[in-house]
Amino acid sequence: MNHAKTTGRWWLFMGAIGVCLGLAPHADAAQRRTIEWHATEDPRPFETNIYKQAEGMDLRLLVVKPDGWAEGQRRPVMLWIHGGGFTSGGPEAFLPSAKYGAARGAVGMAVQYRLMRSPGYRNDKKLTDEENAAKRAETWNAFLEGPSLPDLIGDCADAIRYIRSHAAELGVDPDRITVIGDSTGAFLCAALGTLVEDDARPNAVICGSSIS
């Protein structure tokens, strides 16, 4: 891996986020710390907000506040959407990135959405053909009955609605919401920028994967 290229691309990516949010372009040493530092060393706490209930699940919005935060402020929002092939992953994957945003003065957030069930089934050599066929049908039916792609998009759209309707208590500007996603999260970002109603559409979208 060419680490120089990777590092350069990362800072270009994060710089684009800063431009979208209107953050100060000149960061001090603490603000220039890497995502790895925020993952392992940043003591900044996070809060868990339940933005929606669906299929018996409490869907979480993890929130990291910047220094000097106060209710009623109009801070920009960096909302991160995790990847995982539509079937795995969780918002904790982007907690370091949310902390990075908080270090730059934004309110960093990471959203949980429902996960689709995998439609694939691999034959078990210990089972008969008939038993494998039954397991395959069971897996397929579970996929059909589980959350769909529109459900995942709808969850993320409802997270935006929640942020806007609770902007004062979250201390954020409802008109400065940037959504950033990786892999599946990038697909969902693109959907938020193009397919949802205006009240759930972010002000800027950054897709970090070719899947979008």
GROMACS .gro file of C-alpha atoms in nm:
model
  212
    1MET     CA    1   0.000   0.000   0.000
    2ASN     CA    2   0.122   0.349  -0.082
    3HIS     CA    3   0.074   0.520   0.257
    4ALA     CA    4   0.165   0.862   0.121
    5LYS     CA    5  -0.115   0.840  -0.135
    6THR     CA    6  -0.358   0.699   0.123
    7THR     CA    7  -0.279   0.976   0.371
    8GLY     CA    8  -0.312   1.239   0.099
    9ARG     CA    9  -0.650   1.107  -0.010
   10TRP     CA   10  -0.769   1.095   0.350
   11TRP     CA   11  -0.685   1.458   0.414
   12LEU     CA   12  -0.840   1.561   0.084
   13PHE     CA   13  -1.155   1.375   0.192
   14MET     CA   14  -1.161   1.535   0.537
   15GLY     CA   15  -1.081   1.874   0.387
   16ALA     CA   16  -1.388   1.843   0.164
   17ILE     CA   17  -1.594   1.777   0.476
   18GLY     CA   18  -1.452   2.087   0.639
   19VAL     CA   19  -1.548   2.299   0.339
   20CYS     CA   20  -1.904   2.159   0.344
   21LEU     CA   21  -1.938   2.235   0.714
   22GLY     CA   22  -1.771   2.573   0.706
   23LEU     CA   23  -1.514   2.466   0.964
   24ALA     CA   24  -1.196   2.661   1.020
   25PRO     CA   25  -0.937   2.561   0.759
   26HIS     CA   26  -0.642   2.611   0.995
   27ALA     CA   27  -0.643   2.337   1.255
   28ASP     CA   28  -0.420   2.339   1.559
   29ALA     CA   29  -0.208   2.037   1.654
   30ALA     CA   30  -0.489   1.872   1.849
   31GLN     CA   31  -0.728   1.908   1.557
   32ARG     CA   32  -0.477   1.757   1.314
   33ARG     CA   33  -0.455   1.431   1.507
   34THR     CA   34  -0.530   1.120   1.309
   35ILE     CA   35  -0.844   0.912   1.317
   36GLU     CA   36  -0.634   0.639   1.482
   37TRP     CA   37  -0.563   0.878   1.768
   38HIS     CA   38  -0.931   0.954   1.810
   39ALA     CA   39  -1.003   0.579   1.811
   40THR     CA   40  -0.758   0.493   2.088
   41GLU     CA   41  -0.672   0.809   2.283
   42ASP     CA   42  -0.955   1.061   2.256
   43PRO     CA   43  -1.140   1.057   2.592
   44ARG     CA   44  -1.433   1.252   2.453
   45PRO     CA   45  -1.759   1.076   2.559
   46PHE     CA   46  -2.056   1.004   2.337
   47GLU     CA   47  -2.427   1.004   2.401
   48THR     CA   48  -2.682   0.758   2.268
   49ASN     CA   49  -3.010   0.897   2.137
   50ILE     CA   50  -3.293   0.673   2.021
   51TYR     CA   51  -3.419   0.835   1.703
   52LYS     CA   52  -3.668   0.568   1.600
   53GLN     CA   53  -3.821   0.232   1.688
   54ALA     CA   54  -3.867  -0.024   1.412
   55GLU     CA   55  -3.949  -0.395   1.428
   56GLY     CA   56  -3.898  -0.393   1.803
   57MET     CA   57  -3.553  -0.230   1.772
   58ASP     CA   58  -3.435   0.095   1.924
   59LEU     CA   59  -3.232   0.258   1.646
   60ARG     CA   60  -2.945   0.461   1.789
   61LEU     CA   61  -2.785   0.789   1.700
   62LEU     CA   62  -2.444   0.824   1.863
   63VAL     CA   63  -2.360   1.189   1.936
   64VAL     CA   64  -2.020   1.342   2.017
   65LYS     CA   65  -2.021   1.707   2.123
   66PRO     CA   66  -1.736   1.954   2.075
   67ASP     CA   67  -1.565   2.152   2.350
   68GLY     CA   68  -1.771   2.453   2.450
   69TRP     CA   69  -2.095   2.297   2.325
   70ALA     CA   70  -2.420   2.434   2.466
   71GLU     CA   71  -2.785   2.367   2.397
   72GLY     CA   72  -2.931   2.615   2.152
   73GLN     CA   73  -2.610   2.662   1.956
   74ARG     CA   74  -2.608   2.614   1.579
   75ARG     CA   75  -2.314   2.384   1.527
   76PRO     CA   76  -2.267   2.201   1.197
   77VAL     CA   77  -2.335   1.826   1.192
   78MET     CA   78  -2.110   1.551   1.059
   79LEU     CA   79  -2.330   1.240   1.032
   80TRP     CA   80  -2.150   0.916   0.946
   81ILE     CA   81  -2.315   0.606   0.794
   82HIS     CA   82  -2.129   0.277   0.829
   83GLY     CA   83  -2.079   0.009   0.566
   84GLY     CA   84  -2.112  -0.367   0.587
   85GLY     CA   85  -2.263  -0.502   0.267
   86PHE     CA   86  -2.617  -0.408   0.380
   87THR     CA   87  -2.610  -0.703   0.624
   88SER     CA   88  -2.356  -0.615   0.895
   89GLY     CA   89  -2.181  -0.334   1.078
   90GLY     CA   90  -2.279  -0.074   1.333
   91PRO     CA   91  -2.242   0.295   1.418
   92GLU     CA   92  -1.953   0.233   1.657
   93ALA     CA   93  -1.730   0.186   1.351
   94PHE     CA   94  -1.745   0.562   1.292
   95LEU     CA   95  -1.716   0.683   1.651
   96PRO     CA   96  -1.351   0.787   1.592
   97SER     CA   97  -1.465   0.990   1.290
   98ALA     CA   98  -1.743   1.148   1.496
   99LYS     CA   99  -1.483   1.244   1.755
  100TYR     CA  100  -1.269   1.392   1.478
  101GLY     CA  101  -1.564   1.610   1.379
  102ALA     CA  102  -1.615   1.720   1.738
  103ALA     CA  103  -1.246   1.813   1.761
  104ARG     CA  104  -1.306   2.047   1.466
  105GLY     CA  105  -1.608   2.214   1.628
  106ALA     CA  106  -1.891   2.014   1.471
  107VAL     CA  107  -2.132   1.781   1.644
  108GLY     CA  108  -2.021   1.436   1.529
  109MET     CA  109  -2.282   1.165   1.486
  110ALA     CA  110  -2.301   0.804   1.371
  111VAL     CA  111  -2.629   0.637   1.285
  112GLN     CA  112  -2.758   0.284   1.328
  113TYR     CA  113  -2.995   0.149   1.064
  114ARG     CA  114  -3.167  -0.186   1.023
  115LEU     CA  115  -2.968  -0.456   0.849
  116MET     CA  116  -3.087  -0.677   0.568
  117ARG     CA  117  -3.061  -1.053   0.606
  118SER     CA  118  -2.824  -1.235   0.379
  119PRO     CA  119  -3.005  -1.433   0.108
  120GLY     CA  120  -2.715  -1.673   0.057
  121TYR     CA  121  -2.693  -2.024   0.199
  122ARG     CA  122  -2.396  -2.257   0.181
  123ASN     CA  123  -2.472  -2.628   0.183
  124ASP     CA  124  -2.390  -2.815   0.502
  125LYS     CA  125  -2.215  -3.141   0.413
  126LYS     CA  126  -2.358  -3.302   0.724
  127LEU     CA  127  -2.713  -3.254   0.597
  128THR     CA  128  -2.904  -3.434   0.327
  129ASP     CA  129  -2.998  -3.266   0.000
  130GLU     CA  130  -3.354  -3.232   0.124
  131GLU     CA  131  -3.241  -3.074   0.451
  132ASN     CA  132  -3.014  -2.831   0.269
  133ALA     CA  133  -3.297  -2.738   0.035
  134ALA     CA  134  -3.520  -2.666   0.333
  135LYS     CA  135  -3.249  -2.452   0.497
  136ARG     CA  136  -3.196  -2.264   0.170
  137ALA     CA  137  -3.568  -2.190   0.143
  138GLU     CA  138  -3.577  -2.081   0.507
  139THR     CA  139  -3.286  -1.842   0.450
  140TRP     CA  140  -3.445  -1.697   0.138
  141ASN     CA  141  -3.780  -1.645   0.310
  142ALA     CA  142  -3.609  -1.473   0.603
  143PHE     CA  143  -3.439  -1.239   0.354
  144LEU     CA  144  -3.772  -1.158   0.187
  145GLU     CA  145  -3.946  -1.097   0.519
  146GLY     CA  146  -3.664  -0.891   0.671
  147PRO     CA  147  -3.572  -0.526   0.624
  148SER     CA  148  -3.556  -0.409   0.263
  149LEU     CA  149  -3.335  -0.153   0.096
  150PRO     CA  150  -3.610   0.113   0.117
  151ASP     CA  151  -3.629   0.040   0.490
  152LEU     CA  152  -3.257   0.114   0.531
  153ILE     CA  153  -3.290   0.438   0.335
  154GLY     CA  154  -3.599   0.528   0.538
  155ASP     CA  155  -3.414   0.475   0.866
  156CYS     CA  156  -3.136   0.713   0.763
  157ALA     CA  157  -3.391   0.965   0.637
  158ASP     CA  158  -3.569   0.949   0.973
  159ALA     CA  159  -3.236   1.013   1.148
  160ILE     CA  160  -3.205   1.338   0.950
  161ARG     CA  161  -3.562   1.429   1.045
  162TYR     CA  162  -3.483   1.358   1.410
  163ILE     CA  163  -3.175   1.581   1.401
  164ARG     CA  164  -3.371   1.866   1.245
  165SER     CA  165  -3.667   1.835   1.483
  166HIS     CA  166  -3.432   1.824   1.785
  167ALA     CA  167  -3.183   2.081   1.655
  168ALA     CA  168  -3.212   2.318   1.952
  169GLU     CA  169  -3.150   2.054   2.218
  170LEU     CA  170  -2.871   1.898   2.010
  171GLY     CA  171  -2.714   2.240   1.963
  172VAL     CA  172  -2.694   2.206   1.585
  173ASP     CA  173  -2.782   2.401   1.273
  174PRO     CA  174  -3.055   2.211   1.083
  175ASP     CA  175  -2.931   2.369   0.762
  176ARG     CA  176  -2.571   2.249   0.796
  177ILE     CA  177  -2.594   1.871   0.798
  178THR     CA  178  -2.325   1.683   0.605
  179VAL     CA  179  -2.367   1.308   0.565
  180ILE     CA  180  -2.060   1.093   0.500
  181GLY     CA  181  -2.069   0.722   0.423
  182ASP     CA  182  -1.841   0.435   0.337
  183SER     CA  183  -1.935   0.139   0.112
  184THR     CA  184  -2.299   0.063   0.191
  185GLY     CA  185  -2.300   0.388   0.384
  186ALA     CA  186  -2.195   0.568   0.066
  187PHE     CA  187  -2.489   0.413  -0.119
  188LEU     CA  188  -2.724   0.532   0.156
  189CYS     CA  189  -2.565   0.878   0.142
  190ALA     CA  190  -2.632   0.896  -0.231
  191ALA     CA  191  -2.992   0.788  -0.171
  192LEU     CA  192  -3.037   1.059   0.092
  193GLY     CA  193  -2.912   1.315  -0.156
  194THR     CA  194  -3.142   1.208  -0.438
  195LEU     CA  195  -3.439   0.994  -0.335
  196VAL     CA  196  -3.585   1.121  -0.008
  197GLU     CA  197  -3.826   1.403   0.071
  198ASP     CA  198  -3.685   1.751   0.119
  199ASP     CA  199  -3.725   1.743   0.498
  200ALA     CA  200  -3.491   1.441   0.517
  201ARG     CA  201  -3.237   1.556   0.259
  202PRO     CA  202  -2.895   1.656   0.397
  203ASN     CA  203  -2.728   1.980   0.296
  204ALA     CA  204  -2.417   1.804   0.168
  205VAL     CA  205  -2.330   1.443   0.088
  206ILE     CA  206  -1.986   1.282   0.067
  207CYS     CA  207  -1.973   0.926  -0.066
  208GLY     CA  208  -1.655   0.742   0.020
  209SER     CA  209  -1.692   0.434  -0.200
  210SER     CA  210  -1.746   0.330  -0.560
  211ILE     CA  211  -2.058   0.135  -0.458
  212SER     CA  212  -2.247   0.464  -0.463
   0.00000   0.00000   0.00000
